[in-house]
PDB file of C-alpha atoms and ligand atoms in Angstrom:
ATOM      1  CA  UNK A 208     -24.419 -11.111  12.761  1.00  0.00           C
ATOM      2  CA  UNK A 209     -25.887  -8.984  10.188  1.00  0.00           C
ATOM      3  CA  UNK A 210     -28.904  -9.152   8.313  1.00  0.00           C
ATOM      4  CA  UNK A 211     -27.440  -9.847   4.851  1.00  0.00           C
ATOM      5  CA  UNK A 212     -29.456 -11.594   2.432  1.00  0.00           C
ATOM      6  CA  UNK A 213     -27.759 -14.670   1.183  1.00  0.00           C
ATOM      7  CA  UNK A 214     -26.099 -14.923  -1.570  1.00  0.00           C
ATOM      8  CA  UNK A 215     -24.015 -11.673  -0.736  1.00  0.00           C
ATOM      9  CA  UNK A 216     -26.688  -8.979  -1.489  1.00  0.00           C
ATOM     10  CA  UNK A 217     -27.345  -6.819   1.133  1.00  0.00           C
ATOM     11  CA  UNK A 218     -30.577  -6.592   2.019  1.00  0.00           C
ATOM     12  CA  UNK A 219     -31.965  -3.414   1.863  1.00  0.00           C
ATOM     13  CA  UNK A 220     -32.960  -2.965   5.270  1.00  0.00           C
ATOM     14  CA  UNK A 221     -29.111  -3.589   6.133  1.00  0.00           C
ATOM     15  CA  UNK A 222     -28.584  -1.219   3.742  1.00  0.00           C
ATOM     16  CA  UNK A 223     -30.452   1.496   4.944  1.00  0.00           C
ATOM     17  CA  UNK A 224     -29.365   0.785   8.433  1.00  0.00           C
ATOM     18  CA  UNK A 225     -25.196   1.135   7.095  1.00  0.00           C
ATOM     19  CA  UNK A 226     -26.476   4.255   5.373  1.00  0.00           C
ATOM     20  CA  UNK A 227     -27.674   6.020   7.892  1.00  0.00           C
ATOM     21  CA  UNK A 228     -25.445   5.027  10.547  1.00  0.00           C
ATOM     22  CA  UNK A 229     -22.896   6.700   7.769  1.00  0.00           C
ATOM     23  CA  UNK A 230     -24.715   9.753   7.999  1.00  0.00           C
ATOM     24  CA  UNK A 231     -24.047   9.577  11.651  1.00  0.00           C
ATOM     25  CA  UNK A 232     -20.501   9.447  11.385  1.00  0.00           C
ATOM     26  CA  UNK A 233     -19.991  11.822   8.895  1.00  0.00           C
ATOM     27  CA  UNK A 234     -21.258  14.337  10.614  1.00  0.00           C
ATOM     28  CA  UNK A 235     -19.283  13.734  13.798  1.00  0.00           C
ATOM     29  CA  UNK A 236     -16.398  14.128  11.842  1.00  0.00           C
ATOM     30  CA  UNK A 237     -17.668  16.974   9.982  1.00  0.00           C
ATOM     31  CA  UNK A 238     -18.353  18.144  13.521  1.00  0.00           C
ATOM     32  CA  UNK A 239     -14.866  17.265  15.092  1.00  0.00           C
ATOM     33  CA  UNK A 240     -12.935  18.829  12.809  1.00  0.00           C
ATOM     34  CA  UNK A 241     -15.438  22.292  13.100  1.00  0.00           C
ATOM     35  CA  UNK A 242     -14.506  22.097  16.495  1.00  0.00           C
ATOM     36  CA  UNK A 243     -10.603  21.517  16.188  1.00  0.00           C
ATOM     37  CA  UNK A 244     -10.013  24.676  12.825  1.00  0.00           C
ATOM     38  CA  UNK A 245      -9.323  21.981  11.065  1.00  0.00           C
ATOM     39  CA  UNK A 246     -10.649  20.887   7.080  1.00  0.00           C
ATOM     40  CA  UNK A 247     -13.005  17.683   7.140  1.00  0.00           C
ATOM     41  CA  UNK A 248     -11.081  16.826   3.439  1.00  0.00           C
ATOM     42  CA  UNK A 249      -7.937  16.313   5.614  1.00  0.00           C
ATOM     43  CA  UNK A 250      -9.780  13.130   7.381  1.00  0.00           C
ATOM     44  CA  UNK A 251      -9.963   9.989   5.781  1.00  0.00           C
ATOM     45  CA  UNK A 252     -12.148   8.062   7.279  1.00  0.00           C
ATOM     46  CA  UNK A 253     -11.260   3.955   7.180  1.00  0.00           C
ATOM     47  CA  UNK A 254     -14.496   1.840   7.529  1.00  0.00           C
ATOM     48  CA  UNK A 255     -13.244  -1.111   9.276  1.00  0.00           C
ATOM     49  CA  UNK A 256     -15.209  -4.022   8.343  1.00  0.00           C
ATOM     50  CA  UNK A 257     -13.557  -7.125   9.745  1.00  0.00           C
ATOM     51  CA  UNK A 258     -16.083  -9.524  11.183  1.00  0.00           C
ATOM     52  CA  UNK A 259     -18.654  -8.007   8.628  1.00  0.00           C
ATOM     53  CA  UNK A 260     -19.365 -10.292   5.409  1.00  0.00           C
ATOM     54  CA  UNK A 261     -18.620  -8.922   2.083  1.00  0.00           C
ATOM     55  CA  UNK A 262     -22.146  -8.001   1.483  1.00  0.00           C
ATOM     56  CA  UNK A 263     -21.905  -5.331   3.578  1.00  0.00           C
ATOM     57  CA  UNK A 264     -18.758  -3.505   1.987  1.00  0.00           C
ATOM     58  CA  UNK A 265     -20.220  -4.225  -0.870  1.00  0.00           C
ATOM     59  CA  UNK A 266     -23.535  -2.143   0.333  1.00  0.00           C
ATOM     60  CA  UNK A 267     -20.836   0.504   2.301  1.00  0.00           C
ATOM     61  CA  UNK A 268     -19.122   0.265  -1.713  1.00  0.00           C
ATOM     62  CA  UNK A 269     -21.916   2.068  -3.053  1.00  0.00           C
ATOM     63  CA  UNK A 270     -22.944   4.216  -0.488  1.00  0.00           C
ATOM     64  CA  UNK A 271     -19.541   6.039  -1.461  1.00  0.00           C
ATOM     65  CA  UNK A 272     -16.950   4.573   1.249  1.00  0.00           C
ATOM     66  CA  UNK A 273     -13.826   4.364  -0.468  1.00  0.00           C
ATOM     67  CA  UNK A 274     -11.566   2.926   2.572  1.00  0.00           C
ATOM     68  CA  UNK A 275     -12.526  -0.495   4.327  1.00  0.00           C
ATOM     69  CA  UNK A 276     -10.187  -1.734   6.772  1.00  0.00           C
ATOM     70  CA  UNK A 277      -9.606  -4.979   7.824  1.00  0.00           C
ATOM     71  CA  UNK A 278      -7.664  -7.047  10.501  1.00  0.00           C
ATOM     72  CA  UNK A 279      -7.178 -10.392   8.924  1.00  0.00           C
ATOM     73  CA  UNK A 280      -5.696 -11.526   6.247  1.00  0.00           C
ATOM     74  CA  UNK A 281      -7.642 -14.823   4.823  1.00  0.00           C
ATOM     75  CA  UNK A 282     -10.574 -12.906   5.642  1.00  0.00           C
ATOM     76  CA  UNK A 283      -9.723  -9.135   3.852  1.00  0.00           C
ATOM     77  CA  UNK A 284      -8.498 -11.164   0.960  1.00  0.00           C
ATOM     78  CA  UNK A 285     -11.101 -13.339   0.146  1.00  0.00           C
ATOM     79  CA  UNK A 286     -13.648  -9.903   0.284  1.00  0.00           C
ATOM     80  CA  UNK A 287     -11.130  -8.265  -1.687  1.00  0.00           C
ATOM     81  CA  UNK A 288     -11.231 -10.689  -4.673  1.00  0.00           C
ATOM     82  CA  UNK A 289     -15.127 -10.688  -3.973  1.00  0.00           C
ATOM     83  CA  UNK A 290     -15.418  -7.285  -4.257  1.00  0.00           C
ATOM     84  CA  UNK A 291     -12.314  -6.374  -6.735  1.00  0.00           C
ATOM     85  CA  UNK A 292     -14.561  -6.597 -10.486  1.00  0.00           C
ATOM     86  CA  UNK A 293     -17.698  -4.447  -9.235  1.00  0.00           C
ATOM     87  CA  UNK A 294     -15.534  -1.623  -7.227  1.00  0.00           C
ATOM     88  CA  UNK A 295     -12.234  -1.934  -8.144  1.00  0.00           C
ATOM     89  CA  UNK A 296     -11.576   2.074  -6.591  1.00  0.00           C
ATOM     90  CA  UNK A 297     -12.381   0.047  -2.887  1.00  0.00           C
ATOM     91  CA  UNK A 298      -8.484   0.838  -1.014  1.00  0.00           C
ATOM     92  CA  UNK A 299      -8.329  -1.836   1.452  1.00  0.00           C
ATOM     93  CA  UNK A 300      -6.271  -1.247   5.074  1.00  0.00           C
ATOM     94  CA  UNK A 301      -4.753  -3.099   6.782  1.00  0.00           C
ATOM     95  CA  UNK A 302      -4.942  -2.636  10.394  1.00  0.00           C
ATOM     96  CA  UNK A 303      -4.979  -5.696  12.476  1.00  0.00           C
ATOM     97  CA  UNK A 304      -1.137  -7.316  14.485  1.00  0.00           C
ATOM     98  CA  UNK A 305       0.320  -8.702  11.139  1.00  0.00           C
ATOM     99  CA  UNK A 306       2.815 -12.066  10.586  1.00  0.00           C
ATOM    100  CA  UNK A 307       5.655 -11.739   8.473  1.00  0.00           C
ATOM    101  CA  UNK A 308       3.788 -15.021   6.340  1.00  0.00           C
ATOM    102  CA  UNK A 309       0.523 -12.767   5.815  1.00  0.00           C
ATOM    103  CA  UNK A 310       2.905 -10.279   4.003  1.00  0.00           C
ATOM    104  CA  UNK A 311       2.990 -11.446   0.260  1.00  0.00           C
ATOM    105  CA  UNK A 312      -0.811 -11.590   0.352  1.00  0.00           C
ATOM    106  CA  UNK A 313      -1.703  -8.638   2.104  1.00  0.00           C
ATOM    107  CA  UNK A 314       0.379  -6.972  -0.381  1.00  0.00           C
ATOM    108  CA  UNK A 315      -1.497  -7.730  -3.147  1.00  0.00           C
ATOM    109  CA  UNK A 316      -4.561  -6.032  -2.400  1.00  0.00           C
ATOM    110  CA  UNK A 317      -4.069  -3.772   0.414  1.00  0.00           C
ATOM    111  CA  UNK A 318      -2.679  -0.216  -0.246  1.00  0.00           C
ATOM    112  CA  UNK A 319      -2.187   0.654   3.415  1.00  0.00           C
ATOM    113  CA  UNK A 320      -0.910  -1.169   6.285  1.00  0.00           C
ATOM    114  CA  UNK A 321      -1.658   0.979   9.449  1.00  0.00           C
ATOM    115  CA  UNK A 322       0.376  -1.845  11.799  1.00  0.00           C
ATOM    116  CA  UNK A 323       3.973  -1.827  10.733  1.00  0.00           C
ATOM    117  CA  UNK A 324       5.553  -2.250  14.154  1.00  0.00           C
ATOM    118  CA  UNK A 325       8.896  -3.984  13.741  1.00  0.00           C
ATOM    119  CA  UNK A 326      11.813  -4.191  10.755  1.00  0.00           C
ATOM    120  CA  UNK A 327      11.064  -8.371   9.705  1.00  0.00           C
ATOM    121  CA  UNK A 328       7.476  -6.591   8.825  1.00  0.00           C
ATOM    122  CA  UNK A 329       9.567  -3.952   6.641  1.00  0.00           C
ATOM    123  CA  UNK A 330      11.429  -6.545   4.725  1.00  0.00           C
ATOM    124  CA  UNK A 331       8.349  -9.368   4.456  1.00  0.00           C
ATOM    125  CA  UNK A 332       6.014  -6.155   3.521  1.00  0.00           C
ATOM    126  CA  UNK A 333       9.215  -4.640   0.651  1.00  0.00           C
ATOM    127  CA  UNK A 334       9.145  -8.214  -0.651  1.00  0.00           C
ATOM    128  CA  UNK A 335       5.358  -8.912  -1.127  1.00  0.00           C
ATOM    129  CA  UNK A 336       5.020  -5.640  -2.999  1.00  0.00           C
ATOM    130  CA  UNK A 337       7.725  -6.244  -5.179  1.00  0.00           C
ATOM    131  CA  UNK A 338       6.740  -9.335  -6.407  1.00  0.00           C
ATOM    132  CA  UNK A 339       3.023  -7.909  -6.899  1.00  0.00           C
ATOM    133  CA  UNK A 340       4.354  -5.218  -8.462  1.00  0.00           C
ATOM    134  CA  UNK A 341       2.642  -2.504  -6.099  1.00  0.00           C
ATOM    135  CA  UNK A 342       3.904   0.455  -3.750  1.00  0.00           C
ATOM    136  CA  UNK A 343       2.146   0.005  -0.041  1.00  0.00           C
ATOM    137  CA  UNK A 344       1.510   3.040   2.136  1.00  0.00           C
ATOM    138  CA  UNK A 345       3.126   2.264   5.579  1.00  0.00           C
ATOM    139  CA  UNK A 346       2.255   3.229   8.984  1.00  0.00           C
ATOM    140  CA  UNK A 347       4.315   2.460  12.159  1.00  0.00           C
ATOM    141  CA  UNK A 348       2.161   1.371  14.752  1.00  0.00           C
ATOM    142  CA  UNK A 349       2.981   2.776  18.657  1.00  0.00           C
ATOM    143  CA  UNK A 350       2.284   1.188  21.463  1.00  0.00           C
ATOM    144  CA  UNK A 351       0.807   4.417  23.201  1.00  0.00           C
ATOM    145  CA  UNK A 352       0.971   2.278  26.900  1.00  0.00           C
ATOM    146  CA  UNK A 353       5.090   1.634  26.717  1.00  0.00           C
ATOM    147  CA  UNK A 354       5.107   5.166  25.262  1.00  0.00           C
ATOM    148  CA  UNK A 355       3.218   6.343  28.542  1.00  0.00           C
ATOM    149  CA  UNK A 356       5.567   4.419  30.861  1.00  0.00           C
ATOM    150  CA  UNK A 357       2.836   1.378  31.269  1.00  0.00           C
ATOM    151  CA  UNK A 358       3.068  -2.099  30.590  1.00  0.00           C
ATOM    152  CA  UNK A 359       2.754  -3.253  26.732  1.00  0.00           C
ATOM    153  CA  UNK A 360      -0.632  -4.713  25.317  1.00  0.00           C
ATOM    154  CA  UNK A 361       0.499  -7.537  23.605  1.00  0.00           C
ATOM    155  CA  UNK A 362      -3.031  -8.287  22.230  1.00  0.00           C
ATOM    156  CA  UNK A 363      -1.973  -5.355  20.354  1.00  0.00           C
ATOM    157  CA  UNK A 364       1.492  -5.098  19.179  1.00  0.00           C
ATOM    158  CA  UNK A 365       3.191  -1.490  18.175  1.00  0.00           C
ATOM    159  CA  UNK A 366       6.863  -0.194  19.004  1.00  0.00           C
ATOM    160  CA  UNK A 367       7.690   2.136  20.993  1.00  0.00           C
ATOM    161  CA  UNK A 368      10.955   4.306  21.991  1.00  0.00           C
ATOM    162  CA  UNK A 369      13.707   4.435  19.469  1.00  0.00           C
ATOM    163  CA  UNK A 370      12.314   1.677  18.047  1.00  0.00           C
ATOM    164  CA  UNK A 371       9.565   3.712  16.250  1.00  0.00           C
ATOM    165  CA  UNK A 372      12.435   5.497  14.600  1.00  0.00           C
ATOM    166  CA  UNK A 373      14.242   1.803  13.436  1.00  0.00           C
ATOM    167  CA  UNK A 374      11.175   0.670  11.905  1.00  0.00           C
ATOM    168  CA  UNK A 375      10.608   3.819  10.221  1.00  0.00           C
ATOM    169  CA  UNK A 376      13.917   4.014   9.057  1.00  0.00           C
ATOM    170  CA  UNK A 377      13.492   0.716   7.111  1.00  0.00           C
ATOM    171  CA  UNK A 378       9.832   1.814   5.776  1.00  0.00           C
ATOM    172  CA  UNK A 379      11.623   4.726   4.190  1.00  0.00           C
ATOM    173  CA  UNK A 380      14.355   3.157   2.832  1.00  0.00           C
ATOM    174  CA  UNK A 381      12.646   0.116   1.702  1.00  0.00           C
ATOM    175  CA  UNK A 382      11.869   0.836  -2.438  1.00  0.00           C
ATOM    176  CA  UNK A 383       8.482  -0.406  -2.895  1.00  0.00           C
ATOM    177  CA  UNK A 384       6.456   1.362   0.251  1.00  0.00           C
ATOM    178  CA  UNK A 385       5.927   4.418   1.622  1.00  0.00           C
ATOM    179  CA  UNK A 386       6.365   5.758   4.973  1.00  0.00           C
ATOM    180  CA  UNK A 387       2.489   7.671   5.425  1.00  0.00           C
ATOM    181  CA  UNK A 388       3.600   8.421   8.847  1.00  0.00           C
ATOM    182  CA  UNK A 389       2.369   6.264  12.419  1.00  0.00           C
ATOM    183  CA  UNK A 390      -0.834   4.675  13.703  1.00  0.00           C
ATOM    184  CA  UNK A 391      -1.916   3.988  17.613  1.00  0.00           C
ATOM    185  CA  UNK A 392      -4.622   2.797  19.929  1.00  0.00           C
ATOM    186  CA  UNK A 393      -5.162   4.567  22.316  1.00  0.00           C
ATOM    187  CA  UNK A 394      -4.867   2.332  25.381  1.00  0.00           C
ATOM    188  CA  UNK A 395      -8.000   1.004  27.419  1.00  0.00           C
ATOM    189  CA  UNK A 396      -8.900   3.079  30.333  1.00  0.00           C
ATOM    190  CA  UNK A 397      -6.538   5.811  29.349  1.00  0.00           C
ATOM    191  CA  UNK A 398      -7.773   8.844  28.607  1.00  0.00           C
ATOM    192  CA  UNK A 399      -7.604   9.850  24.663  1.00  0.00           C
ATOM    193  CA  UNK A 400      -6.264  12.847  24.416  1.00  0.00           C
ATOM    194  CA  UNK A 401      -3.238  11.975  27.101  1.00  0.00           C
ATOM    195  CA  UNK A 402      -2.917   9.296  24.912  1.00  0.00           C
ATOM    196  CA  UNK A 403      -2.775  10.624  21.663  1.00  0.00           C
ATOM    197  CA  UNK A 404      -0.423  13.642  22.550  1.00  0.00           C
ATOM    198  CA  UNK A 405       2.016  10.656  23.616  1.00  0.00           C
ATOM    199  CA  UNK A 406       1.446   9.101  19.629  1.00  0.00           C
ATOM    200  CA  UNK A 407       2.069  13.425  18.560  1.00  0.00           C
ATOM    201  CA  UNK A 408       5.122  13.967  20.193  1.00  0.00           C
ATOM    202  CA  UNK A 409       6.644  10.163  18.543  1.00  0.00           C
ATOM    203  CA  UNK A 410       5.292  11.616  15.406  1.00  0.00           C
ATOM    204  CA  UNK A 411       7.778  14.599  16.148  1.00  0.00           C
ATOM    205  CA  UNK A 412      10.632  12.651  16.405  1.00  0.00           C
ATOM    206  CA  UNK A 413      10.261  10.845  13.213  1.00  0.00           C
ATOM    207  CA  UNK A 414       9.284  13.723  11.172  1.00  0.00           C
ATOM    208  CA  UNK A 415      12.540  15.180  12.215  1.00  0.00           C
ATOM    209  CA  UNK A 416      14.005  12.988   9.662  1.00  0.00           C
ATOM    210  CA  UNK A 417      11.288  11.796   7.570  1.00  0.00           C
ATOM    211  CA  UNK A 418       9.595  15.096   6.758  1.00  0.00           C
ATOM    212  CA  UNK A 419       7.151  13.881   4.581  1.00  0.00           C
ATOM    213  CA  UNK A 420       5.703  11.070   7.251  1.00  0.00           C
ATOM    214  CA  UNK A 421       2.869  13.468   7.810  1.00  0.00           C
ATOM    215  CA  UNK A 422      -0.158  10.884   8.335  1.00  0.00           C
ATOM    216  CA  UNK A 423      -1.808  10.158  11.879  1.00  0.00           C
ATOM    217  CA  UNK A 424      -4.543   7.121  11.849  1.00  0.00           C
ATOM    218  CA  UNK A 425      -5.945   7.364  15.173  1.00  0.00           C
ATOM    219  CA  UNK A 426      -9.260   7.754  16.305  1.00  0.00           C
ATOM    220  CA  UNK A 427     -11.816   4.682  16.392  1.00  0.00           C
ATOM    221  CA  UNK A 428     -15.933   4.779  16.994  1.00  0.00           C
ATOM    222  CA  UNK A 429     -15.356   6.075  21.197  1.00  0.00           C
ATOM    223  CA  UNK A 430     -12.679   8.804  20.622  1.00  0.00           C
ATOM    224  CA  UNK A 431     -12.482  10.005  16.943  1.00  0.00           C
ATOM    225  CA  UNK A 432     -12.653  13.771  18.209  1.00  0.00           C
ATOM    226  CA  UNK A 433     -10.058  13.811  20.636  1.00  0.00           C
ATOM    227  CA  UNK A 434      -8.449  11.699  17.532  1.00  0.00           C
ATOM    228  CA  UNK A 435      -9.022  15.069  15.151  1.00  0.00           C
ATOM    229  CA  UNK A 436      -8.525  17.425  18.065  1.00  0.00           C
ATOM    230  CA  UNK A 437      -4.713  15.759  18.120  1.00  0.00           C
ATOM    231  CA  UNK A 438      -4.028  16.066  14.630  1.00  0.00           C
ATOM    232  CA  UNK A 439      -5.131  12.652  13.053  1.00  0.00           C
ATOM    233  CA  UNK A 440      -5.712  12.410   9.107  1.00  0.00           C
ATOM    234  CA  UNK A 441      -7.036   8.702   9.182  1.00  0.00           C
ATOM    235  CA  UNK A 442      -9.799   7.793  11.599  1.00  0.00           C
ATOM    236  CA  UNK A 443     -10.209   4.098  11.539  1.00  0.00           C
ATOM    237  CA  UNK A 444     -14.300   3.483  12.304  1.00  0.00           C
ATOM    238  CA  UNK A 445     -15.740   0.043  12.891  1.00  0.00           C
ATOM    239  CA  UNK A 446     -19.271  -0.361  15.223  1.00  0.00           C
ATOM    240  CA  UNK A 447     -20.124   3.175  14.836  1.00  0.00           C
ATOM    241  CA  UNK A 448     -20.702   2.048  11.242  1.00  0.00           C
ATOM    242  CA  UNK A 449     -21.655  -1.633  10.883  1.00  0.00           C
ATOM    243  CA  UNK A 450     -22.522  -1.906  14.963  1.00  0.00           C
ATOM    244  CA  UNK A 451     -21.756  -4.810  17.489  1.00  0.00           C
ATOM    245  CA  UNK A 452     -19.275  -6.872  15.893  1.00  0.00           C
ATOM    246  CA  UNK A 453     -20.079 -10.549  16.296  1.00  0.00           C
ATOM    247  CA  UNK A 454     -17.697 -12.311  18.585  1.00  0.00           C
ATOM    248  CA  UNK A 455     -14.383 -13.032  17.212  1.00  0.00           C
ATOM    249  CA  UNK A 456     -14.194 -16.586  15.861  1.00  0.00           C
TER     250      UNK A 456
HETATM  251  C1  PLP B 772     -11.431  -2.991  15.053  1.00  0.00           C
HETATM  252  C2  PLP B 772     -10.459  -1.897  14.945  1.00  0.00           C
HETATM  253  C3  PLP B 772     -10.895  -0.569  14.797  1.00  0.00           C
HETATM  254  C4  PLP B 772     -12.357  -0.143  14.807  1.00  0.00           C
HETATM  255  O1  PLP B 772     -12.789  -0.110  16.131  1.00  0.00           O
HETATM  256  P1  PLP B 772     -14.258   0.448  16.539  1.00  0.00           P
HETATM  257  O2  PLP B 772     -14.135   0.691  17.975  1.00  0.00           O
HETATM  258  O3  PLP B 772     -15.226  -0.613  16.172  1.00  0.00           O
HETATM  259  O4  PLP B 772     -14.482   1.687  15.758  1.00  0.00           O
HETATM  260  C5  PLP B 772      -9.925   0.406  14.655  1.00  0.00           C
HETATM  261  N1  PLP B 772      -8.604   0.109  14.660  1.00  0.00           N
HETATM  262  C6  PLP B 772      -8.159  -1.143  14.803  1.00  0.00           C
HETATM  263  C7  PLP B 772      -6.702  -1.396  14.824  1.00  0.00           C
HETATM  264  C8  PLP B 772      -9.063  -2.186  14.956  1.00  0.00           C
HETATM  265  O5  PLP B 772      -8.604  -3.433  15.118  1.00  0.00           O
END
């Protein structure tokens, strides 16, 4: 676990620790996208927090992270509402396999969901943000392994084949959310950059009719700069950041 103080201050050894390790990361981006001709103000870089308590987005908060992401939904929206009054600027992602029951909530505070991956998603996702009121940035997650001929990772969802096209279709159509463009994994033991040209060349196909689908999250902690070097705008950075995550529970 962390070394949060209770009570849901950080303490400021925790603190320092975040803030440094920030340092870290910012200048392998910095450093990636040197290396690839490409602007760091391109690159958002997602802080994924999930497993991390509130304290320490609240600590990431004012060290000037802007986007947390987070992979499940009791959990993001009870540090949402934590964190809503102090930093209401905070965009929260969604990244984690999503169930068309999570939608209304996850609607309500997050203004990106990186792991659209099939159409009940679409229409669960439309509704939720309706009734809140919102518009929700959309990304169609691809399962890079079917894409590369392999079997699927069902630990980690994402469509693949024409299917990335369906589910975009509906993103773009659907009124209240946006179709940013898609989001992958890169499989384990596969190398990165085959992997990500596989995630560039689905991007292709849907750009050919959604032109403006221009955003690519890939990229986590081990392979953020073959992640730039492909063409990614969204890097989505966990233990680089906060370290180890503590088992899942
Ligand atoms: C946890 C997670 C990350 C962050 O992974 P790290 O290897 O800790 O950087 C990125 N993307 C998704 C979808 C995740 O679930």
């Amino acid at each position: 676990m962390s070394s949060a103080a209770p009570g849901g201050e950080p303490g400021p050894r925790r603190a320092a620790e975040l803030g440094a390790r920030l340092e870290l990361l910012r200048g392998r981006v910095t450093a990636a996208a040197a290396a690839a001709g490409r602007d760091p103000a391109e690159l958002t870089v997602v802080v994924v927090t999930k497993f991390f308590p509130a304290a320490d987005v609240r600590a990431l908060a004012d060290l000037g992270v802007r986007d947390v992401g987070e992979s499940r939904d009791q959990e993001a929206a009870a540090k949402a509402a934590e964190l809503a009054p102090e930093h209401p600027a905070l965009r929260w992602h969604f990244v984690g396999q999503l169930q068309t029951n999570k939608c209304r909530s996850v609607a309500r505070y997050a203004a990106a969901v990186h792991s659209v991956d099939r159409p009940r998603l679409v229409a669960a996702l439309a509704a939720g943000a309706t009734a809140a009121g919102r518009e929700l940035d959309c990304f169609v997650q691809v399962d890079l392994a079917r894409e590369l001929g392999e079997d699927a990772d069902p630990a980690r969802g994402g469509a693949a084949g024409d299917d990335v096209l369906r589910v975009a279709d509906a993103v773009a159509s659907a009124g209240p959310l946006r179709l940013a463009g898609l989001m992958a994994v890169a499989p384990r033991g596969q190398d990165p950059q085959r992997a990500f040209a596989a995630l560039v060349r689905a991007a292709g196909r849907v750009r050919a009719g959604h032109p403006g689908a221009v955003h690519l999250s890939a990229g986590m902690s081990g392979d953020l700069e073959a992640a730039v070097a492909a063409g990614a705008t969204h890097l989505r950075v966990g233990s680089a950041v906060l370290g180890t995550r503590p088992a899942a529970r």
